[in-house]
CSV table of C-alpha atoms in Angstrom, one decimal:
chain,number,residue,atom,x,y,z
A,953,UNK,CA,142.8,166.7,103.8
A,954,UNK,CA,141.0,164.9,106.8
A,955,UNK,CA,138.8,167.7,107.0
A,956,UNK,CA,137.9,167.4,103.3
A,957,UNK,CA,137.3,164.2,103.7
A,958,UNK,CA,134.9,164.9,106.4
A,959,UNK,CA,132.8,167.3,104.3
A,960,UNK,CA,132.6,165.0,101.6
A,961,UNK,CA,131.5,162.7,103.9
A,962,UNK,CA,128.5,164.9,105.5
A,963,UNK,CA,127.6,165.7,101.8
A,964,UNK,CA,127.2,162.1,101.3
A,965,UNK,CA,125.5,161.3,104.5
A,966,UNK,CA,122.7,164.3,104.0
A,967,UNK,CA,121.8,164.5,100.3
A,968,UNK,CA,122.8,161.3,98.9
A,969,UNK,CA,122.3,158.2,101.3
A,970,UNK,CA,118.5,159.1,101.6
A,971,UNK,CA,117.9,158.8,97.9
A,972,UNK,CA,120.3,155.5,97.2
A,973,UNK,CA,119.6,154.3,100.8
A,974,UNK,CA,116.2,153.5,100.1
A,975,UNK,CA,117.1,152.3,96.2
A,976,UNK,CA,119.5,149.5,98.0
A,977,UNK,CA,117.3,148.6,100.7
A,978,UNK,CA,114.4,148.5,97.4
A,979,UNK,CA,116.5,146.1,95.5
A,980,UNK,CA,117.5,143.7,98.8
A,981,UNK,CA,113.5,143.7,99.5
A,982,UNK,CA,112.9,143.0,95.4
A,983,UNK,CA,115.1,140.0,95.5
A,984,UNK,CA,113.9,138.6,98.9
A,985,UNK,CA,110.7,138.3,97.5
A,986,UNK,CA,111.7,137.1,94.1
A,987,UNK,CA,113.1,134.5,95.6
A,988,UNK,CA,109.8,133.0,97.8
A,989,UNK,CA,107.9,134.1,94.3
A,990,UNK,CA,109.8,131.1,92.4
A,991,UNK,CA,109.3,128.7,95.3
A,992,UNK,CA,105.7,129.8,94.9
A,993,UNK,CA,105.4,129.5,91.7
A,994,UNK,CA,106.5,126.2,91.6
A,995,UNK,CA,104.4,124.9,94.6
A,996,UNK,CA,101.6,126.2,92.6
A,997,UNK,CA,102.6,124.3,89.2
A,998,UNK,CA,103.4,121.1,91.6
A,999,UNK,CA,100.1,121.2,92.4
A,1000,UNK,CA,98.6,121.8,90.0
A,1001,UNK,CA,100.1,119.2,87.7
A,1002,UNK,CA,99.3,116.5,90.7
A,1003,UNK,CA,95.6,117.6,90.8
A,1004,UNK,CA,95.4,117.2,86.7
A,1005,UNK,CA,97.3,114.0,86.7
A,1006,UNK,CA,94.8,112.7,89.6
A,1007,UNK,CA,91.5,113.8,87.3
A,1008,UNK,CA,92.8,112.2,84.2
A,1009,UNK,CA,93.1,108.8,86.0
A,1010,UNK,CA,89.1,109.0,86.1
A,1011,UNK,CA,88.8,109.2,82.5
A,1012,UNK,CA,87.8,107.6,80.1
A,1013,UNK,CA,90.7,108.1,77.6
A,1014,UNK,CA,91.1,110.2,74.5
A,1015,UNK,CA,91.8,113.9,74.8
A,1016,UNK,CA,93.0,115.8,78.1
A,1017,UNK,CA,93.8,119.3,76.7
A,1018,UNK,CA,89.5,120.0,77.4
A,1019,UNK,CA,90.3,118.9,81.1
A,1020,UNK,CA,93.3,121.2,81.6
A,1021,UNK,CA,91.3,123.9,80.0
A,1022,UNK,CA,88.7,123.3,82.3
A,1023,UNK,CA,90.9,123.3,85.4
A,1024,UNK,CA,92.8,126.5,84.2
A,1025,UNK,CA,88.6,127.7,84.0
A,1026,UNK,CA,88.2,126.9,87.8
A,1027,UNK,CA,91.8,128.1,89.1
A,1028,UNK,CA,91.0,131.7,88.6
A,1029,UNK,CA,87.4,130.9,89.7
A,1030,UNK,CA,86.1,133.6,91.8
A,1031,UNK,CA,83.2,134.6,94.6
A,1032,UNK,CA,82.0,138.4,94.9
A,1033,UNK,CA,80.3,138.4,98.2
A,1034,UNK,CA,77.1,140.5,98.4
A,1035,UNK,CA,76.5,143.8,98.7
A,1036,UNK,CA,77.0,145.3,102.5
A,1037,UNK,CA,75.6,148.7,102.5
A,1038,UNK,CA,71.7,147.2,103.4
A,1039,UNK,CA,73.5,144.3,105.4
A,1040,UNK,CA,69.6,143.1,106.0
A,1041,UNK,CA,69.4,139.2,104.9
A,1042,UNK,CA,73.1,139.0,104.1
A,1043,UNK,CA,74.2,135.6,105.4
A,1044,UNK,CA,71.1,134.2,103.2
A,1045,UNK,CA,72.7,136.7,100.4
A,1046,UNK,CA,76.1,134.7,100.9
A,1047,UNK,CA,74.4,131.1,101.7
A,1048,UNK,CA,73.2,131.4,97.7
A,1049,UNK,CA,76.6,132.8,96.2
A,1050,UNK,CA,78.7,129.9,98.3
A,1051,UNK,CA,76.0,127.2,97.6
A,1052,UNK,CA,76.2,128.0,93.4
A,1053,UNK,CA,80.3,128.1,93.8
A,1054,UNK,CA,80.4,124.8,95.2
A,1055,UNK,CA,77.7,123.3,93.1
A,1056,UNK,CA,79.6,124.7,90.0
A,1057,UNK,CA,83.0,123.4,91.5
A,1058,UNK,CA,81.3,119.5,92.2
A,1059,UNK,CA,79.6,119.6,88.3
A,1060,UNK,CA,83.0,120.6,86.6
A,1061,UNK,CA,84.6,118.3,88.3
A,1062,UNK,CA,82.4,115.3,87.8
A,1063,UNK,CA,82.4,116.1,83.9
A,1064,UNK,CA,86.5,116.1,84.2
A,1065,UNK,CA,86.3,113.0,86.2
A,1066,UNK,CA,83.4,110.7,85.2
A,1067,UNK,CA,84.8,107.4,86.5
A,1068,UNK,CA,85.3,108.7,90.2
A,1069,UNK,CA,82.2,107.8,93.0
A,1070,UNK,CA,80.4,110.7,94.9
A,1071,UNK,CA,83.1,110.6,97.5
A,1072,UNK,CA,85.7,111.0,95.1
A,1073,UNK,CA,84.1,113.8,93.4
A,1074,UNK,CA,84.4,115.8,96.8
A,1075,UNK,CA,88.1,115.4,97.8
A,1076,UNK,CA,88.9,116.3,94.0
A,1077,UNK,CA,86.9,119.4,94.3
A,1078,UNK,CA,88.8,120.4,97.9
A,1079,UNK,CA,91.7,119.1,95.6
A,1080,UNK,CA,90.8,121.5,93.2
A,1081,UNK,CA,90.0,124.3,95.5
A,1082,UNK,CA,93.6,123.6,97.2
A,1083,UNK,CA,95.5,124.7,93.6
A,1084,UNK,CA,92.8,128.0,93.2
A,1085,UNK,CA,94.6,129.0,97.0
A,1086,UNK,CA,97.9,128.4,95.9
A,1087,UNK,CA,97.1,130.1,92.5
A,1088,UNK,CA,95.4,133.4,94.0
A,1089,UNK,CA,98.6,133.9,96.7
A,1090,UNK,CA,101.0,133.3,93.6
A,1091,UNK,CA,99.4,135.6,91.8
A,1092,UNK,CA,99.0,138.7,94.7
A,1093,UNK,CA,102.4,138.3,95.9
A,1094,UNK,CA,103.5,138.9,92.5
A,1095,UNK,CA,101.0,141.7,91.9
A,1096,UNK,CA,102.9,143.5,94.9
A,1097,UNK,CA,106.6,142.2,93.8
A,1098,UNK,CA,105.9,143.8,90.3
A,1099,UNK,CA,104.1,147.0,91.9
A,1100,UNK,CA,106.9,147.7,94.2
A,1101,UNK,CA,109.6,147.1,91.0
A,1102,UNK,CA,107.7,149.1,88.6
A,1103,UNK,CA,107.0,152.2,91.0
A,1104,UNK,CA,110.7,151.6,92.5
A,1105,UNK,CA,108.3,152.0,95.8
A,1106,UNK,CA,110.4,150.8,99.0
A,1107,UNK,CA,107.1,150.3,101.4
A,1108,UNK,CA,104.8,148.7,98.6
A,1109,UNK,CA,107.6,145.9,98.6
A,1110,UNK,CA,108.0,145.8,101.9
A,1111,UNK,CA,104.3,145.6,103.0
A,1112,UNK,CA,104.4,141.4,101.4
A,1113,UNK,CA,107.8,141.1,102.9
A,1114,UNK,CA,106.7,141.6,106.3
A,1115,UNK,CA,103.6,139.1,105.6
A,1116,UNK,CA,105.5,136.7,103.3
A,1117,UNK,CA,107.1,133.9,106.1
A,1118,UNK,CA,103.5,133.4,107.0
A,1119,UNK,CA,102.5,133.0,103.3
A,1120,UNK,CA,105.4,130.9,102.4
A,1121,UNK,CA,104.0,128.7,105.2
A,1122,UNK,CA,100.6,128.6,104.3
A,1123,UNK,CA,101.5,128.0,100.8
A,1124,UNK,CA,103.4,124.6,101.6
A,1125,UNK,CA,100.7,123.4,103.8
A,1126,UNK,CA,98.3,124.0,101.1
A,1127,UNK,CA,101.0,121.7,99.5
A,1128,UNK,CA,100.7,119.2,102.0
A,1129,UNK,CA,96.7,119.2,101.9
A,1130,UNK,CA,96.7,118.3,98.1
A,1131,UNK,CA,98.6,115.0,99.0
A,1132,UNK,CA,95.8,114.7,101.8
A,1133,UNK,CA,92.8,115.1,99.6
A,1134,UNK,CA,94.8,113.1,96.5
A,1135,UNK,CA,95.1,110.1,98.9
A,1136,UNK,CA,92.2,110.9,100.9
A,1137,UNK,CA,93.8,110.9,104.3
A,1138,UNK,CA,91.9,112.8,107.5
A,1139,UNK,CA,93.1,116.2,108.0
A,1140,UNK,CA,93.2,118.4,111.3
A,1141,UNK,CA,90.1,120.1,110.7
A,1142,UNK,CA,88.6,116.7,110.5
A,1143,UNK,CA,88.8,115.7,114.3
A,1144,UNK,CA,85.2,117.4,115.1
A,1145,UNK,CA,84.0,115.1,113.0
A,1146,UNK,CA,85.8,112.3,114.5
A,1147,UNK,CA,84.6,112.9,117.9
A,1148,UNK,CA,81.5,112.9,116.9
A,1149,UNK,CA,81.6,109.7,114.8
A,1150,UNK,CA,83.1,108.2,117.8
A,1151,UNK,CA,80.5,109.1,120.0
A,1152,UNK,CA,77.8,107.9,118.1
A,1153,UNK,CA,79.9,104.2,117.9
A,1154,UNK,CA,79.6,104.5,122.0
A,1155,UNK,CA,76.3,104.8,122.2
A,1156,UNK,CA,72.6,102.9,120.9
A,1157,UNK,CA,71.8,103.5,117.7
A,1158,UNK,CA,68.0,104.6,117.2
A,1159,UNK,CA,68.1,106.1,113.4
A,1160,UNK,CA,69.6,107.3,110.9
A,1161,UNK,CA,69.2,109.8,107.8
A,1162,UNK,CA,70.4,112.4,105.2
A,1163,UNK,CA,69.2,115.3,106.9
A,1164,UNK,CA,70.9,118.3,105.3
A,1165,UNK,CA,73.2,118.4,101.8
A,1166,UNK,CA,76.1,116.3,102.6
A,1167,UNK,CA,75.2,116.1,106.5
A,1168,UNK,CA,74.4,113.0,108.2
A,1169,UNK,CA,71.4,112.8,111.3
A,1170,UNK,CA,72.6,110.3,113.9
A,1171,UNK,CA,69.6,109.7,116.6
A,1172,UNK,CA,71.2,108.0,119.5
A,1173,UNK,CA,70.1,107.1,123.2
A,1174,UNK,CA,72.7,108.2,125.7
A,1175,UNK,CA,72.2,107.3,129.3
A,1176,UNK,CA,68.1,107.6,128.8
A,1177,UNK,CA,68.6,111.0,126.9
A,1178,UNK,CA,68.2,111.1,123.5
A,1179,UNK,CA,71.0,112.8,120.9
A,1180,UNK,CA,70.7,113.9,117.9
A,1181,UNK,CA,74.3,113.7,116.3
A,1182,UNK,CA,74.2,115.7,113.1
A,1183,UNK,CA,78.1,115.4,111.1
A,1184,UNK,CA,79.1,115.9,107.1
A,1185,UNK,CA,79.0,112.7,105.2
A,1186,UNK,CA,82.5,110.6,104.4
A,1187,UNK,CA,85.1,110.1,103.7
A,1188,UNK,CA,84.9,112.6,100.8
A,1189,UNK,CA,86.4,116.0,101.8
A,1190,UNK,CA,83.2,117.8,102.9
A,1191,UNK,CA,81.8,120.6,105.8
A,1192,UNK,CA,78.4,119.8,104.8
A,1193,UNK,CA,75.1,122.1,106.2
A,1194,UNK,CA,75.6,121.7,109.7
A,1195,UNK,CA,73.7,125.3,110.6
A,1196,UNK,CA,70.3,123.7,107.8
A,1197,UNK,CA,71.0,120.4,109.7
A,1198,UNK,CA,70.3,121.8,113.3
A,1199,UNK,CA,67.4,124.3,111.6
A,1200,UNK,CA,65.7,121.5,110.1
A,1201,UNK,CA,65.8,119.8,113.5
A,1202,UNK,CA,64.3,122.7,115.4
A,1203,UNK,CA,61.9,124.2,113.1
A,1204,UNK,CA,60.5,121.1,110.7
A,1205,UNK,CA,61.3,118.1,112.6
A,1206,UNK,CA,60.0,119.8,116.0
A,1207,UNK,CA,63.1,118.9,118.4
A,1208,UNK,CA,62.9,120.8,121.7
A,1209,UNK,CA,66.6,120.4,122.1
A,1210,UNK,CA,68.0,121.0,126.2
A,1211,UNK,CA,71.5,122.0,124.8
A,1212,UNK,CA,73.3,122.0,121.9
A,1213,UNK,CA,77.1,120.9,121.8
A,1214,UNK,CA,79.5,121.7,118.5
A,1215,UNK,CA,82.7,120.1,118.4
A,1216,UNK,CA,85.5,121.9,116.2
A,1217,UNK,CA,88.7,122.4,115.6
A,1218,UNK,CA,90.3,125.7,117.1
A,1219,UNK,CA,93.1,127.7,116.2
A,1220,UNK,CA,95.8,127.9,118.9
A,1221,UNK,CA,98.4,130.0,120.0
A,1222,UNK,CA,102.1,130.0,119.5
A,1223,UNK,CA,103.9,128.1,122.0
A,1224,UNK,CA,100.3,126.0,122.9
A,1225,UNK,CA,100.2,122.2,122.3
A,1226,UNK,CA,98.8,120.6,119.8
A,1227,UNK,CA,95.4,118.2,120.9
A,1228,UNK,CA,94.4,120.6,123.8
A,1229,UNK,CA,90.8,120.6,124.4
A,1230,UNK,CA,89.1,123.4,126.2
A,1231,UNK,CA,85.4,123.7,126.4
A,1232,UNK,CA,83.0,127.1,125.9
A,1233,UNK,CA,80.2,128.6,124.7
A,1234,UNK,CA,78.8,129.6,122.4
A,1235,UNK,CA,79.1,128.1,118.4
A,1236,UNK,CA,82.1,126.6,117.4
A,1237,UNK,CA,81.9,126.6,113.3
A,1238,UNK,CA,84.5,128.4,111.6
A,1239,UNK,CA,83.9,129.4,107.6
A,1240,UNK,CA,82.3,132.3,106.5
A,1241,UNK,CA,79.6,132.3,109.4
A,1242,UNK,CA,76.4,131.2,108.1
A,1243,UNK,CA,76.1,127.9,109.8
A,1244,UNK,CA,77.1,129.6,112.6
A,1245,UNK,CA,74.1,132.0,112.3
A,1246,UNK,CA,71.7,129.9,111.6
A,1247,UNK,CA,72.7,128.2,114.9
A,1248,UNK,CA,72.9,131.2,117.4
A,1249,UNK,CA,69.6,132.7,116.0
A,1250,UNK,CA,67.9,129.4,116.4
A,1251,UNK,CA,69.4,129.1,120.1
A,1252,UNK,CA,68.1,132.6,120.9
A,1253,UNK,CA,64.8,132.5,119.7
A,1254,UNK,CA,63.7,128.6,121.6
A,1255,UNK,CA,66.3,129.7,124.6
A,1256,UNK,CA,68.5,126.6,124.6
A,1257,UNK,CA,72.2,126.8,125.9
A,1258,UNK,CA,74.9,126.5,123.7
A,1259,UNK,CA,78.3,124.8,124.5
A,1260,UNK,CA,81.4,124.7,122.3
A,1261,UNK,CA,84.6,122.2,122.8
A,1262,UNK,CA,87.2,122.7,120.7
A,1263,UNK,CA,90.4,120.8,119.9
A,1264,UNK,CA,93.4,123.2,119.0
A,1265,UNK,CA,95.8,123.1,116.7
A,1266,UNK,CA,98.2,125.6,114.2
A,1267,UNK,CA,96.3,126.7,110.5
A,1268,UNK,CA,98.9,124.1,109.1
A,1269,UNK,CA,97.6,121.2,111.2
A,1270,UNK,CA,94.4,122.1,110.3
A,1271,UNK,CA,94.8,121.3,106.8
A,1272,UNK,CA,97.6,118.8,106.5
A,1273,UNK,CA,97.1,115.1,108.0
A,1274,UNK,CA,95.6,114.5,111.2
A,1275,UNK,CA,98.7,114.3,113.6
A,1276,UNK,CA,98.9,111.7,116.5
A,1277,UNK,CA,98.6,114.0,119.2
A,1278,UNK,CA,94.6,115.5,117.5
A,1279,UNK,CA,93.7,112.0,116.6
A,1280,UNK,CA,94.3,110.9,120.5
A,1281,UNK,CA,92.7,113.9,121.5
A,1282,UNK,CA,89.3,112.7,120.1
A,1283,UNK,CA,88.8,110.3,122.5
A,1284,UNK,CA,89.0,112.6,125.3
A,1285,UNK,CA,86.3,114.8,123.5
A,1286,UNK,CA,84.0,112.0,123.5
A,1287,UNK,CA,84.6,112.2,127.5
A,1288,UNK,CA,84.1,115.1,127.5
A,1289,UNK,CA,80.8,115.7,125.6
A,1290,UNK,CA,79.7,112.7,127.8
A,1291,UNK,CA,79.9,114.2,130.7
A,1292,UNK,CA,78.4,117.8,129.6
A,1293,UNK,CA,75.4,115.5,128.3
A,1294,UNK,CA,75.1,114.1,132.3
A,1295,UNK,CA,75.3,117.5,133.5
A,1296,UNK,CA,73.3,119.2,131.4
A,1297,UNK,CA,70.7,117.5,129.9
A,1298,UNK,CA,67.8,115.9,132.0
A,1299,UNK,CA,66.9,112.4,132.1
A,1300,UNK,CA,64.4,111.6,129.1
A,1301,UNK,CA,65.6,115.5,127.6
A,1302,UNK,CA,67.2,115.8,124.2
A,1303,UNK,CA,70.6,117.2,123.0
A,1304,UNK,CA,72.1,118.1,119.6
A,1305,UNK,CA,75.7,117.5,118.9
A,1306,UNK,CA,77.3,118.6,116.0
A,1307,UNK,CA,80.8,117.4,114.4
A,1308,UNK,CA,82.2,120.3,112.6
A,1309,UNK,CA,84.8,120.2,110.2
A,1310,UNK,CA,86.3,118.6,106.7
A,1311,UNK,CA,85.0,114.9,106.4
A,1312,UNK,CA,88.3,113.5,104.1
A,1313,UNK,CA,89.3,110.3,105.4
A,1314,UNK,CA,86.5,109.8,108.0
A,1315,UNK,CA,83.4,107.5,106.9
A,1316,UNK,CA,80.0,106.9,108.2
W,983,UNK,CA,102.1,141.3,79.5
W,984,UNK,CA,103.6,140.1,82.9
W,985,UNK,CA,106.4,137.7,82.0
W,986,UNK,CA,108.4,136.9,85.1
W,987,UNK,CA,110.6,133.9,86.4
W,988,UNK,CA,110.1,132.3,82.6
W,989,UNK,CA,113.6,132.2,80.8
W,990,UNK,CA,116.7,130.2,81.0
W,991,UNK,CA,118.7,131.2,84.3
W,992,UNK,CA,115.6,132.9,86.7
W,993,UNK,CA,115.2,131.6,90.3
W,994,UNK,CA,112.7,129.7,89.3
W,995,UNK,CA,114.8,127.0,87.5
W,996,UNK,CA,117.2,127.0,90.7
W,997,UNK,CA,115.0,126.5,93.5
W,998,UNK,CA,114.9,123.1,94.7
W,999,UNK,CA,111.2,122.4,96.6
W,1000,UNK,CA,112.2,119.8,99.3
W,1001,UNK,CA,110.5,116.4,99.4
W,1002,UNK,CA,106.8,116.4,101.4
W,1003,UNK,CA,107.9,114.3,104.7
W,1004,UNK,CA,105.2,112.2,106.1
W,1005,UNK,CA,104.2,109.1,106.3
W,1006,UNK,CA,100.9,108.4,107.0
W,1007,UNK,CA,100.0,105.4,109.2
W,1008,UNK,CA,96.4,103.2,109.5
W,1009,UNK,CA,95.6,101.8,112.8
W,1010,UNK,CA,93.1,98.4,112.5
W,1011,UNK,CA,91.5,96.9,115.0
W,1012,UNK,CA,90.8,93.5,114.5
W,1013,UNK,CA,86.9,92.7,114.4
W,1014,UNK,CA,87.4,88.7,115.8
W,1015,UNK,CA,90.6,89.5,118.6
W,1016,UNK,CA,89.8,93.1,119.2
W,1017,UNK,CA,94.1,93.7,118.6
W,1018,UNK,CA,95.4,96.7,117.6
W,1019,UNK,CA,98.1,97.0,115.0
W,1020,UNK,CA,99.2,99.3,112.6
W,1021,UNK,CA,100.7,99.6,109.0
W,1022,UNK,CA,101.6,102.9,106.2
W,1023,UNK,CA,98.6,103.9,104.7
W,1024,UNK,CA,97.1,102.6,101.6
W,1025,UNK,CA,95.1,104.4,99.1
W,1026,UNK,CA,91.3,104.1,99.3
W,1027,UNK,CA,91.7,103.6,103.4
W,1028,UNK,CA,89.3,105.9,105.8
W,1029,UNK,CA,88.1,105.6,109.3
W,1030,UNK,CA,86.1,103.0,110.4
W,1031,UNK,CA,86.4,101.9,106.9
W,1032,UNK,CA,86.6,97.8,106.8
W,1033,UNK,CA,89.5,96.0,105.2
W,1034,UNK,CA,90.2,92.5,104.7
W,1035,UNK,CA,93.6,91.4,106.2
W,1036,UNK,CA,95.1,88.8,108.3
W,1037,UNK,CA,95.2,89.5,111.8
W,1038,UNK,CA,98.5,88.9,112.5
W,1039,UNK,CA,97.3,87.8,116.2
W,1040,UNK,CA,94.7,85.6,115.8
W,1041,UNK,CA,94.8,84.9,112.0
W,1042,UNK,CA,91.2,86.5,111.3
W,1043,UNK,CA,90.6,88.7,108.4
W,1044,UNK,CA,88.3,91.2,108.9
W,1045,UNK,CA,89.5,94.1,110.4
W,1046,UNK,CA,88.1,97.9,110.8
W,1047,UNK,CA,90.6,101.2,110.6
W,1048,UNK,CA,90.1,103.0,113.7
W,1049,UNK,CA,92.5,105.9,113.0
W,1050,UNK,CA,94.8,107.4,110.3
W,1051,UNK,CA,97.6,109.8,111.5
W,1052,UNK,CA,101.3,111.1,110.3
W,1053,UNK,CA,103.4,110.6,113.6
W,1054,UNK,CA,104.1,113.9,115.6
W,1055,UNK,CA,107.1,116.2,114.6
W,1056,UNK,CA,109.6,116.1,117.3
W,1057,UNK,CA,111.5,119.4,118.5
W,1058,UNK,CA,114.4,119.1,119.5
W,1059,UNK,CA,115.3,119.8,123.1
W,1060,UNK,CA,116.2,124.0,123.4
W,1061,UNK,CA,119.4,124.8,125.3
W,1062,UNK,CA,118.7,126.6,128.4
W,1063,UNK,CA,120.9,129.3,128.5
């Protein structure tokens, strides 16, 4: 009988576990991710709703169903980056396709919103742009949820269930950033910015301008050395043109800079505190890499050095309120740029120093 | 047509998103004293933005936010094992 047992058993083991094995493993996969998918889902809707309810309070009455057609227009809103094969000219390729994206963004939402100020106009596009993330990870986790279920494929599923505790906590930071650019509260990102600002309160004012799109020229004298602080304007949620900014600089205005210094916030590790500063070289701007460019080629071609400091911090910090510990930190960047200036740059020379980052929260 | 998580009964309806948890806080610096003091965040508030409030050190009212931050999340202590 035992024996019997045993050879139904092996029968079991070789010719049927293989097949239902993987069908059980399939279905716990399936309704691990179904689960996140609702929470996602409704993180989506949440912020969705907050971002329409936040537009209709600059309104002028009447109608909304035109404004939530118009945000359901730019939540599946969508950039096809230029062609790669001749990669010749590219960044310029990708300068033009970003620029019209976020012209189209700022214009849509100033017609949804005609009651808010310039400033206001910016943090409800990032606002806007927060609820098109959480509705393009949304809808790809479901594309591979329904793939998986529809092909009954066990790795299809399992390729977003590796990745999905990172999305899960991307998706609720995203969350928290919509209550930062609703309320217009600094966010991580923002503490380049900062440092900058706070440097330019340290030291003499000599001018002032718009210099680039959304970027502000600070001319300061430091210690006999003059220092050209170039930032995006607040406290709307900007980047602005920091890579034109320093171009402009260079090649129209005719600075013959000694060194150029970019402030930024930097990604750290797991386990690594949150407000450490380190200092580099090289160009710290993050985004798709055309300021960036602009910045390097510039810096090759007139032969000046380029130093980086960077503050880091998780991608959640980044984009969710400034914590305590970054905020602190930019004082110590100020030092810090300070003393590169002393170091670096002769008496009577000329430096460039560049905030980097999302203006929200931070004015002029 | 995709139609998931829509009906009575799906996940959807019984997952609970927990409240957001931070409370945002302004730091002012007074522009007559030169004190420091802080209060929660108000909406239209950003750095070195200037607000009208009494000092509550030397009574004066014009003040300038030097900082906005949510307070650092505490880990608790690991056990060493």
């Amino acid at each position: 009988m035992i024996q019997v047992l045993w050879f139904l058993f092996l029968i079991s083991f070789f010719f049927i576990y293989p097949y239902f094995g993987q069908r059980t493993q399939l279905a716990f996969v399936l309704r691990y991710i179904e689960k996140r998918l609702a929470v996602l889902k409704q993180l989506r809707d949440e912020v969705r709703e907050r971002t329409l309810n936040t537009i209709k309070k600059y309104i002028d009455g009447g109608d909304t169903s035109p404004i939530e057609k118009e945000l359901d227009n730019l939540l599946e809103f969508f950039y096809i980056p230029p062609e790669s094969m001749d990669p010749s000219g590219i960044v310029y390729k990708l300068e033009h396709i970003l620029e019209i994206g976020d012209s189209r963004f700022e214009e849509s939402v100033a017609k949804m919103a005609p009651k808010a100020d310039i400033h206001r106009v910016k943090s409800l596009s990032n606002l806007v742009e927060v609820a098109r993330a959480l509705n393009l990870i949304y809808r790809v986790v479901r594309h591979y949820y329904l793939l998986g279920k529809r092909m009954a494929n066990y790795f299809l599923a399992l390729q977003i269930q590796i990745q999905l505790p990172m999305i899960m906590e991307l998706a609720e930071s995203y969350r928290q950033a919509s209550y930062a650019f609703l309320k217009g509260i600094p966010i991580g990102d923002g503490v380049g910015v900062l440092s900058a600002a706070k440097f330019v309160k340290e030291s003499k004012p000599i001018s002032e301008t718009e210099i680039a799109k959304d970027t502000w020229l600070n001319v300061v004298e430091f210690e006999g050395r003059r220092v050209y602080v170039v930032r995006p304007i607040g406290p709307g949620g900007t980047v602005g043109r920091p890579g034109e900014a320093v171009r402009k600089l260079v090649y129209e205005m005719d600075t013959k800079p000694d060194l150029i210094i970019t402030i930024d916030a930097a990604l750290k590790l797991e386990g690594e505190e949150t407000g450490k500063i380190a200092e580099g070289v090289g160009v710290a701007i993050g985004g798709p890499g055309i300021d960036k460019f602009k910045i390097e080629t510039l810096a090759k071609e007139k032969e000046v050095p380029l130093y980086a400091i960077v503050i880091y911090q998780s991608i959640i910090e980044a984009i969710t309120p400034m914590r305590e510990s970054i905020v602190k930190s930019a004082d110590s960047v100020v030092s810090r740029v300070k003393e590169l200036i002393k170091s670096k740059v002769p008496s009577n020379g000329t430096a460039i120093v560049a905030g980097i980052g999302n203006t929200v929260g931070v004015g002029l | 047509m995709i139609r998931t998580f829509e009906g009575p009964g799906q996940l959807g309806a019984i997952t609970k998103l927990k409240p957001m948890p931070f409370n945002p806080i302004t730091q002012l610096k007074c522009q007559s004293c030169g004190s420091i003091h802080t209060r929660p965040h108000k909406e239209g508030d950003y750095i070195f933005g200037g607000v009208e409030e009494k000092c509550p050190n030397c009574g004066g009212s014009k003040h300038t936010i030097i900082a906005i931050y949510v307070e650092d999340q505490r880990q608790p202590p690991r056990k060493q094992t």
